[in-house]
Amino acid sequence: MERKSRSSKKAKPKNKVIKITLLVIVILLLTVTSYGAYAFVKFKNAYDSSKVDLNREGNKSDLREEEVSFTKDPISILLLGVENYSSQAEDGRADTQMVITLNPDTSEINLITVPRDARVKIENAGEYTGIHKINSAYNYGSITGYGAIKLQLETVEKFLNIPIDNFIAVNFDGFRDIVDALGGVTIDVKEDFWEDNFYNKKRIEFHKGEAHLNGEEALAFVRMRKRAVNASYSREERQRQFLTATINQAKSTNTIFKIGQIADILGKNVETDLNPNEIYALQKQYLNSKNLSTKTLEIKGKDQYINDVSYFMPDMKNLEKVSMELRKILKLKEENFKTNAAER
């Protein structure tokens, strides 16, 4: 009896520890669950503010025969960096244009920068229809009422001769804040250069080697184009470097508890036609993939003055090669190359 009594006394502290442990687990689960509900509501509200409907027939590009599935088909997304400060947030311009293709079979992402000064014929721009730099389509789409993003997207489609399935547009504040929310990005800087900070005009120095950039530094890194080094270390190459680094950072960073912060950024500074299910499918298919790989394609050409205006003149043979490669990635039918790129 005495032995039994001692055994009971020893069991009480153990049971107490188990109960406390279970209580802590329950509290943690409730906290995470509550936070998850809060995060979902916050994200949903932010998404509603960011949603843009391009009003495309059948909810697809005119260059698609059928609507694509994010989990089954290769897709293309246009990424736009929009500068709208000089115009008081109206009638801005597409400072950066990148097209990414995603293949669910290979978990491969291909990146291509569209040169902002490429000389093209812009259609559906009312009185402005004609030969311009490709990045001006955003502005003309806005001031004519056709739709800034819609006209920019359609102009890029015609330039590359591929369908663009979706888009994401972010302004400079959103770019900066998203990079900061991710904890910055690490980039292997290939050459020394400098660029003014967009916000305070102070010089930011970049030195060859690995560098961890915050939001304002990353913005300067991808925007520089007027220094001599841009000829050997181009803006397009730096943009591809940045996007690859951002994808890697997003994969390695646990951002679940930053969702409120990211939602605030999304609502104020980002526009997209992706719906929440598509965003979730992208995250599940690619960011969670252990086999994710990124590759880059480059449009080659040269800068040339025509009527006192500096344009980027793409090498037509190279542009055709890039277009054919993109069409192959997207599993499109072979056809004769066509483009709105304007030669002399």
Short mmCIF file of C-alpha atoms in Angstrom, two decimals:
data_model
loop_
_atom_site.label_atom_id
_atom_site.label_comp_id
_atom_site.label_asym_id
_atom_site.label_seq_id
_atom_site.Cartn_x
_atom_site.Cartn_y
_atom_site.Cartn_z
CA MET A 1 0.00 0.00 0.00
CA GLU A 2 2.83 2.30 0.88
CA ARG A 3 4.48 1.64 -2.52
CA LYS A 4 1.21 2.37 -4.31
CA SER A 5 0.81 5.67 -2.46
CA ARG A 6 4.29 6.79 -3.45
CA SER A 7 3.61 5.83 -7.07
CA SER A 8 0.46 7.99 -7.10
CA LYS A 9 2.31 10.97 -5.69
CA LYS A 10 4.99 10.69 -8.38
CA ALA A 11 2.38 10.49 -11.14
CA LYS A 12 0.70 13.80 -10.29
CA PRO A 13 3.54 16.12 -11.38
CA LYS A 14 3.93 14.11 -14.60
CA ASN A 15 0.22 14.40 -15.36
CA LYS A 16 0.39 18.10 -14.59
CA VAL A 17 3.24 18.55 -17.09
CA ILE A 18 1.28 16.68 -19.77
CA LYS A 19 -1.82 18.82 -19.16
CA ILE A 20 0.20 22.06 -19.33
CA THR A 21 1.91 20.89 -22.50
CA LEU A 22 -1.43 20.03 -24.10
CA LEU A 23 -2.82 23.40 -23.05
CA VAL A 24 0.12 25.21 -24.64
CA ILE A 25 -0.33 23.23 -27.86
CA VAL A 26 -4.06 24.04 -27.96
CA ILE A 27 -3.34 27.74 -27.38
CA LEU A 28 -0.74 27.72 -30.15
CA LEU A 29 -3.13 25.97 -32.53
CA LEU A 30 -5.88 28.47 -31.74
CA THR A 31 -3.46 31.36 -32.21
CA VAL A 32 -2.24 30.07 -35.58
CA THR A 33 -5.79 29.26 -36.70
CA SER A 34 -7.05 32.70 -35.67
CA TYR A 35 -4.09 34.32 -37.38
CA GLY A 36 -4.73 32.28 -40.48
CA ALA A 37 -8.34 33.47 -40.59
CA TYR A 38 -7.20 37.05 -40.03
CA ALA A 39 -4.55 36.68 -42.74
CA PHE A 40 -7.08 35.25 -45.21
CA VAL A 41 -9.52 38.11 -44.64
CA LYS A 42 -6.75 40.70 -44.90
CA PHE A 43 -5.38 39.12 -48.07
CA LYS A 44 -8.87 38.86 -49.58
CA ASN A 45 -9.53 42.56 -48.91
CA ALA A 46 -6.16 43.49 -50.41
CA TYR A 47 -6.83 41.30 -53.43
CA ASP A 48 -10.19 42.98 -54.05
CA SER A 49 -8.36 46.33 -54.19
CA SER A 50 -5.74 44.98 -56.61
CA LYS A 51 -7.99 43.10 -59.03
CA VAL A 52 -8.10 44.42 -62.59
CA ASP A 53 -10.39 42.90 -65.20
CA LEU A 54 -9.03 43.14 -68.75
CA ASN A 55 -12.46 42.19 -70.14
CA ARG A 56 -10.99 39.62 -72.51
CA GLU A 57 -13.46 37.39 -74.27
CA GLY A 58 -13.49 33.93 -72.74
CA ASN A 59 -11.14 35.15 -69.99
CA LYS A 60 -8.12 34.45 -72.20
CA SER A 61 -5.71 36.04 -74.61
CA ASP A 62 -6.97 36.49 -78.18
CA LEU A 63 -3.92 34.46 -79.21
CA ARG A 64 -5.17 31.42 -77.24
CA GLU A 65 -7.65 28.95 -78.66
CA GLU A 66 -8.66 27.76 -75.19
CA GLU A 67 -8.30 29.02 -71.61
CA VAL A 68 -5.22 27.58 -69.90
CA SER A 69 -5.01 25.66 -66.62
CA PHE A 70 -2.31 26.71 -64.13
CA THR A 71 -1.78 23.14 -62.98
CA LYS A 72 -1.69 21.51 -66.43
CA ASP A 73 -0.51 24.02 -69.03
CA PRO A 74 2.56 26.21 -69.49
CA ILE A 75 1.54 29.85 -68.96
CA SER A 76 2.98 33.32 -69.47
CA ILE A 77 2.77 36.30 -67.12
CA LEU A 78 3.71 39.92 -67.85
CA LEU A 79 5.43 41.69 -64.95
CA LEU A 80 5.23 45.48 -65.09
CA GLY A 81 7.16 47.96 -62.99
CA VAL A 82 5.13 51.16 -63.25
CA GLU A 83 6.54 54.66 -62.75
CA ASN A 84 3.69 57.05 -62.04
CA TYR A 85 5.23 59.71 -59.81
CA SER A 86 6.00 62.27 -62.50
CA SER A 87 2.34 62.19 -63.51
CA GLN A 88 0.81 62.32 -60.02
CA ALA A 89 -0.10 58.62 -60.19
CA GLU A 90 -1.93 59.04 -63.49
CA ASP A 91 -0.93 58.19 -67.05
CA GLY A 92 2.39 56.71 -65.95
CA ARG A 93 4.70 54.50 -67.95
CA ALA A 94 5.88 50.92 -67.89
CA ASP A 95 9.41 51.46 -66.60
CA THR A 96 10.11 47.71 -66.53
CA GLN A 97 8.55 44.89 -68.57
CA MET A 98 9.39 41.24 -68.05
CA VAL A 99 7.67 38.13 -69.35
CA ILE A 100 7.94 34.91 -67.39
CA THR A 101 6.82 31.50 -68.60
CA LEU A 102 6.05 28.71 -66.16
CA ASN A 103 5.94 25.03 -67.05
CA PRO A 104 4.13 22.74 -64.56
CA ASP A 105 5.68 19.60 -66.08
CA THR A 106 9.27 20.70 -65.47
CA SER A 107 8.81 23.34 -62.70
CA GLU A 108 10.89 25.57 -64.96
CA ILE A 109 10.60 29.35 -65.06
CA ASN A 110 11.94 31.29 -68.06
CA LEU A 111 12.57 35.02 -67.74
CA ILE A 112 12.84 37.56 -70.53
CA THR A 113 13.13 41.34 -70.30
CA VAL A 114 11.38 43.39 -72.96
CA PRO A 115 13.58 46.42 -73.75
CA ARG A 116 11.62 49.51 -72.68
CA ASP A 117 12.82 51.55 -75.68
CA ALA A 118 12.09 48.91 -78.33
CA ARG A 119 10.71 50.57 -81.48
CA VAL A 120 7.27 49.17 -82.27
CA LYS A 121 3.98 50.02 -83.90
CA ILE A 122 1.35 50.56 -81.22
CA GLU A 123 -2.24 49.85 -82.28
CA ASN A 124 -5.60 50.73 -80.66
CA ALA A 125 -4.15 53.99 -79.30
CA GLY A 126 -6.53 56.38 -81.04
CA GLU A 127 -4.72 59.44 -82.38
CA TYR A 128 -1.45 58.07 -80.95
CA THR A 129 -1.54 54.89 -83.04
CA GLY A 130 1.80 54.57 -84.79
CA ILE A 131 5.54 54.10 -84.15
CA HIS A 132 6.66 54.60 -80.54
CA LYS A 133 8.80 53.10 -77.81
CA ILE A 134 7.09 50.00 -76.46
CA ASN A 135 6.85 51.29 -72.89
CA SER A 136 4.67 54.23 -74.01
CA ALA A 137 1.75 51.86 -74.70
CA TYR A 138 0.89 52.03 -70.99
CA ASN A 139 0.59 55.82 -71.15
CA TYR A 140 -1.41 55.89 -74.38
CA GLY A 141 -3.75 53.19 -73.13
CA SER A 142 -4.44 55.30 -70.08
CA ILE A 143 -5.05 58.67 -71.70
CA THR A 144 -7.23 57.24 -74.48
CA GLY A 145 -9.36 55.17 -72.11
CA TYR A 146 -8.46 51.90 -73.83
CA GLY A 147 -6.75 50.68 -70.66
CA ALA A 148 -3.12 51.19 -69.67
CA ILE A 149 -2.34 47.60 -68.77
CA LYS A 150 -4.52 46.17 -71.53
CA LEU A 151 -2.72 48.11 -74.27
CA GLN A 152 0.72 47.42 -72.80
CA LEU A 153 -0.02 43.69 -72.56
CA GLU A 154 -1.39 43.48 -76.11
CA THR A 155 1.61 45.41 -77.47
CA VAL A 156 4.04 43.00 -75.80
CA GLU A 157 2.03 40.04 -77.17
CA LYS A 158 2.45 41.38 -80.70
CA PHE A 159 6.13 42.13 -80.17
CA LEU A 160 6.93 38.56 -79.07
CA ASN A 161 4.13 36.84 -81.03
CA ILE A 162 2.96 34.89 -77.98
CA PRO A 163 -0.16 35.04 -75.80
CA ILE A 164 0.23 36.72 -72.41
CA ASP A 165 -2.10 34.89 -70.03
CA ASN A 166 -1.91 37.14 -66.98
CA PHE A 167 -0.16 40.17 -65.57
CA ILE A 168 1.14 41.65 -62.33
CA ALA A 169 1.86 45.38 -62.17
CA VAL A 170 3.65 46.99 -59.24
CA ASN A 171 4.65 50.61 -58.65
CA PHE A 172 7.94 51.73 -57.13
CA ASP A 173 6.64 51.86 -53.54
CA GLY A 174 5.30 48.33 -53.85
CA PHE A 175 8.59 47.10 -55.32
CA ARG A 176 10.57 48.61 -52.45
CA ASP A 177 8.21 47.41 -49.73
CA ILE A 178 7.93 43.84 -51.05
CA VAL A 179 11.72 43.50 -51.14
CA ASP A 180 11.91 44.79 -47.57
CA ALA A 181 9.12 42.43 -46.46
CA LEU A 182 11.13 39.50 -47.83
CA GLY A 183 14.13 40.64 -45.81
CA GLY A 184 16.01 41.97 -48.84
CA VAL A 185 17.59 40.07 -51.73
CA THR A 186 21.13 38.82 -52.25
CA ILE A 187 22.63 39.57 -55.67
CA ASP A 188 26.00 38.81 -57.23
CA VAL A 189 26.90 42.25 -58.60
CA LYS A 190 29.03 41.76 -61.70
CA GLU A 191 30.51 45.27 -62.11
CA ASP A 192 30.94 48.42 -60.03
CA PHE A 193 28.45 51.23 -60.67
CA TRP A 194 26.31 53.77 -58.87
CA GLU A 195 22.78 55.07 -59.13
CA ASP A 196 20.75 57.74 -57.35
CA ASN A 197 18.28 56.66 -54.69
CA PHE A 198 14.87 57.30 -56.25
CA TYR A 199 13.49 58.67 -52.98
CA ASN A 200 16.20 60.97 -51.61
CA LYS A 201 18.53 61.34 -54.63
CA LYS A 202 21.55 60.21 -52.60
CA ARG A 203 24.10 58.10 -54.44
CA ILE A 204 24.00 54.34 -53.90
CA GLU A 205 27.27 52.56 -54.64
CA PHE A 206 27.30 49.00 -55.98
CA HIS A 207 30.55 47.04 -55.87
CA LYS A 208 31.47 43.82 -57.64
CA GLY A 209 30.67 40.76 -55.54
CA GLU A 210 27.80 39.48 -53.42
CA ALA A 211 25.56 42.17 -51.92
CA HIS A 212 22.41 42.03 -49.82
CA LEU A 213 20.08 44.78 -51.04
CA ASN A 214 17.15 46.39 -49.27
CA GLY A 215 14.15 47.74 -51.17
CA GLU A 216 15.55 51.15 -52.13
CA GLU A 217 18.90 49.63 -53.14
CA ALA A 218 17.19 46.94 -55.23
CA LEU A 219 15.13 49.58 -57.03
CA ALA A 220 18.30 51.52 -57.90
CA PHE A 221 19.98 48.28 -59.00
CA VAL A 222 17.30 47.39 -61.56
CA ARG A 223 16.66 50.94 -62.81
CA MET A 224 20.18 52.14 -63.68
CA ARG A 225 20.58 52.65 -67.43
CA LYS A 226 22.41 55.95 -67.99
CA ARG A 227 25.87 55.02 -66.67
CA ALA A 228 28.55 53.85 -69.09
CA VAL A 229 28.65 50.42 -67.44
CA ASN A 230 25.12 49.75 -68.73
CA ALA A 231 26.70 48.83 -72.09
CA SER A 232 28.48 45.80 -70.57
CA TYR A 233 26.21 45.12 -67.59
CA SER A 234 22.80 45.88 -68.99
CA ARG A 235 19.63 46.85 -67.24
CA GLU A 236 17.91 43.79 -68.70
CA GLU A 237 20.56 41.46 -67.28
CA ARG A 238 20.29 43.07 -63.85
CA GLN A 239 16.51 42.76 -63.91
CA ARG A 240 16.77 39.05 -64.67
CA GLN A 241 19.31 38.67 -61.85
CA PHE A 242 16.98 40.43 -59.46
CA LEU A 243 13.92 38.36 -60.35
CA THR A 244 15.86 35.11 -59.96
CA ALA A 245 17.17 36.27 -56.57
CA THR A 246 13.67 37.27 -55.46
CA ILE A 247 12.23 33.87 -56.39
CA ASN A 248 14.98 32.17 -54.39
CA GLN A 249 14.40 34.49 -51.43
CA ALA A 250 10.64 33.89 -51.49
CA LYS A 251 11.28 30.13 -51.50
CA SER A 252 13.69 30.22 -48.56
CA THR A 253 11.88 32.79 -46.39
CA ASN A 254 9.00 31.86 -44.08
CA THR A 255 6.64 34.74 -44.82
CA ILE A 256 3.45 33.40 -43.22
CA PHE A 257 3.64 35.80 -40.28
CA LYS A 258 4.31 38.73 -42.64
CA ILE A 259 1.11 38.16 -44.59
CA GLY A 260 -0.56 41.22 -43.07
CA GLN A 261 2.35 43.42 -44.11
CA ILE A 262 2.42 41.92 -47.60
CA ALA A 263 -1.35 42.31 -47.92
CA ASP A 264 -1.04 46.01 -47.14
CA ILE A 265 1.57 46.35 -49.89
CA LEU A 266 -0.58 44.37 -52.32
CA GLY A 267 -3.69 46.45 -51.80
CA LYS A 268 -2.03 49.82 -52.30
CA ASN A 269 0.64 49.20 -54.87
CA VAL A 270 -0.11 46.10 -56.97
CA GLU A 271 -2.60 45.34 -59.74
CA THR A 272 -3.25 41.90 -61.20
CA ASP A 273 -5.85 39.83 -63.01
CA LEU A 274 -4.87 36.66 -61.13
CA ASN A 275 -7.55 35.35 -58.79
CA PRO A 276 -6.78 33.89 -55.32
CA ASN A 277 -7.07 30.29 -56.57
CA GLU A 278 -4.54 30.99 -59.32
CA ILE A 279 -2.16 32.68 -56.89
CA TYR A 280 -2.42 29.66 -54.59
CA ALA A 281 -1.86 27.28 -57.52
CA LEU A 282 1.28 29.19 -58.53
CA GLN A 283 2.63 29.11 -54.99
CA LYS A 284 1.90 25.41 -54.61
CA GLN A 285 3.19 24.43 -58.05
CA TYR A 286 6.39 26.47 -58.15
CA LEU A 287 7.52 28.05 -54.87
CA ASN A 288 6.97 24.76 -53.02
CA SER A 289 8.73 22.72 -55.69
CA LYS A 290 12.13 21.24 -54.85
CA ASN A 291 12.91 20.99 -58.57
CA LEU A 292 12.25 24.64 -59.40
CA SER A 293 14.74 26.06 -61.91
CA THR A 294 15.03 29.43 -63.61
CA LYS A 295 16.45 30.20 -67.05
CA THR A 296 16.79 33.44 -68.98
CA LEU A 297 16.31 34.49 -72.58
CA GLU A 298 17.72 37.69 -74.06
CA ILE A 299 16.53 39.95 -76.86
CA LYS A 300 19.61 41.26 -78.64
CA GLY A 301 19.86 44.46 -80.60
CA LYS A 302 21.37 47.94 -80.55
CA ASP A 303 20.45 51.51 -79.63
CA GLN A 304 19.87 53.83 -82.56
CA TYR A 305 18.72 57.43 -83.04
CA ILE A 306 15.86 57.94 -85.50
CA ASN A 307 14.52 61.48 -85.94
CA ASP A 308 16.45 62.54 -82.82
CA VAL A 309 14.78 59.83 -80.69
CA SER A 310 16.81 56.98 -79.19
CA TYR A 311 15.27 53.54 -79.78
CA PHE A 312 16.30 49.97 -79.09
CA MET A 313 16.34 48.20 -82.44
CA PRO A 314 16.02 44.44 -81.92
CA ASP A 315 17.98 42.06 -84.08
CA MET A 316 15.12 40.52 -86.08
CA LYS A 317 16.72 37.11 -86.44
CA ASN A 318 17.34 36.97 -82.71
CA LEU A 319 13.83 38.21 -81.94
CA GLU A 320 12.40 35.48 -84.16
CA LYS A 321 14.55 32.88 -82.39
CA VAL A 322 13.36 34.10 -78.98
CA SER A 323 9.74 34.08 -80.13
CA MET A 324 10.02 30.53 -81.46
CA GLU A 325 11.63 29.38 -78.22
CA LEU A 326 8.83 30.94 -76.17
CA ARG A 327 6.18 29.38 -78.39
CA LYS A 328 7.87 26.02 -77.94
CA ILE A 329 7.88 26.45 -74.15
CA LEU A 330 4.18 27.38 -74.23
CA LYS A 331 3.40 24.41 -76.50
CA LEU A 332 1.94 26.60 -79.23
CA LYS A 333 1.54 25.66 -82.87
CA GLU A 334 4.36 26.54 -85.24
CA GLU A 335 3.63 29.51 -87.49
CA ASN A 336 5.46 32.10 -89.54
CA PHE A 337 7.09 34.75 -87.38
CA LYS A 338 5.35 38.11 -87.12
CA THR A 339 6.01 41.09 -84.87
CA ASN A 340 5.08 44.75 -84.41
CA ALA A 341 8.77 45.66 -84.05
CA ALA A 342 9.36 48.53 -86.45
CA GLU A 343 12.46 48.71 -88.61
CA ARG A 344 13.41 51.87 -90.50
#
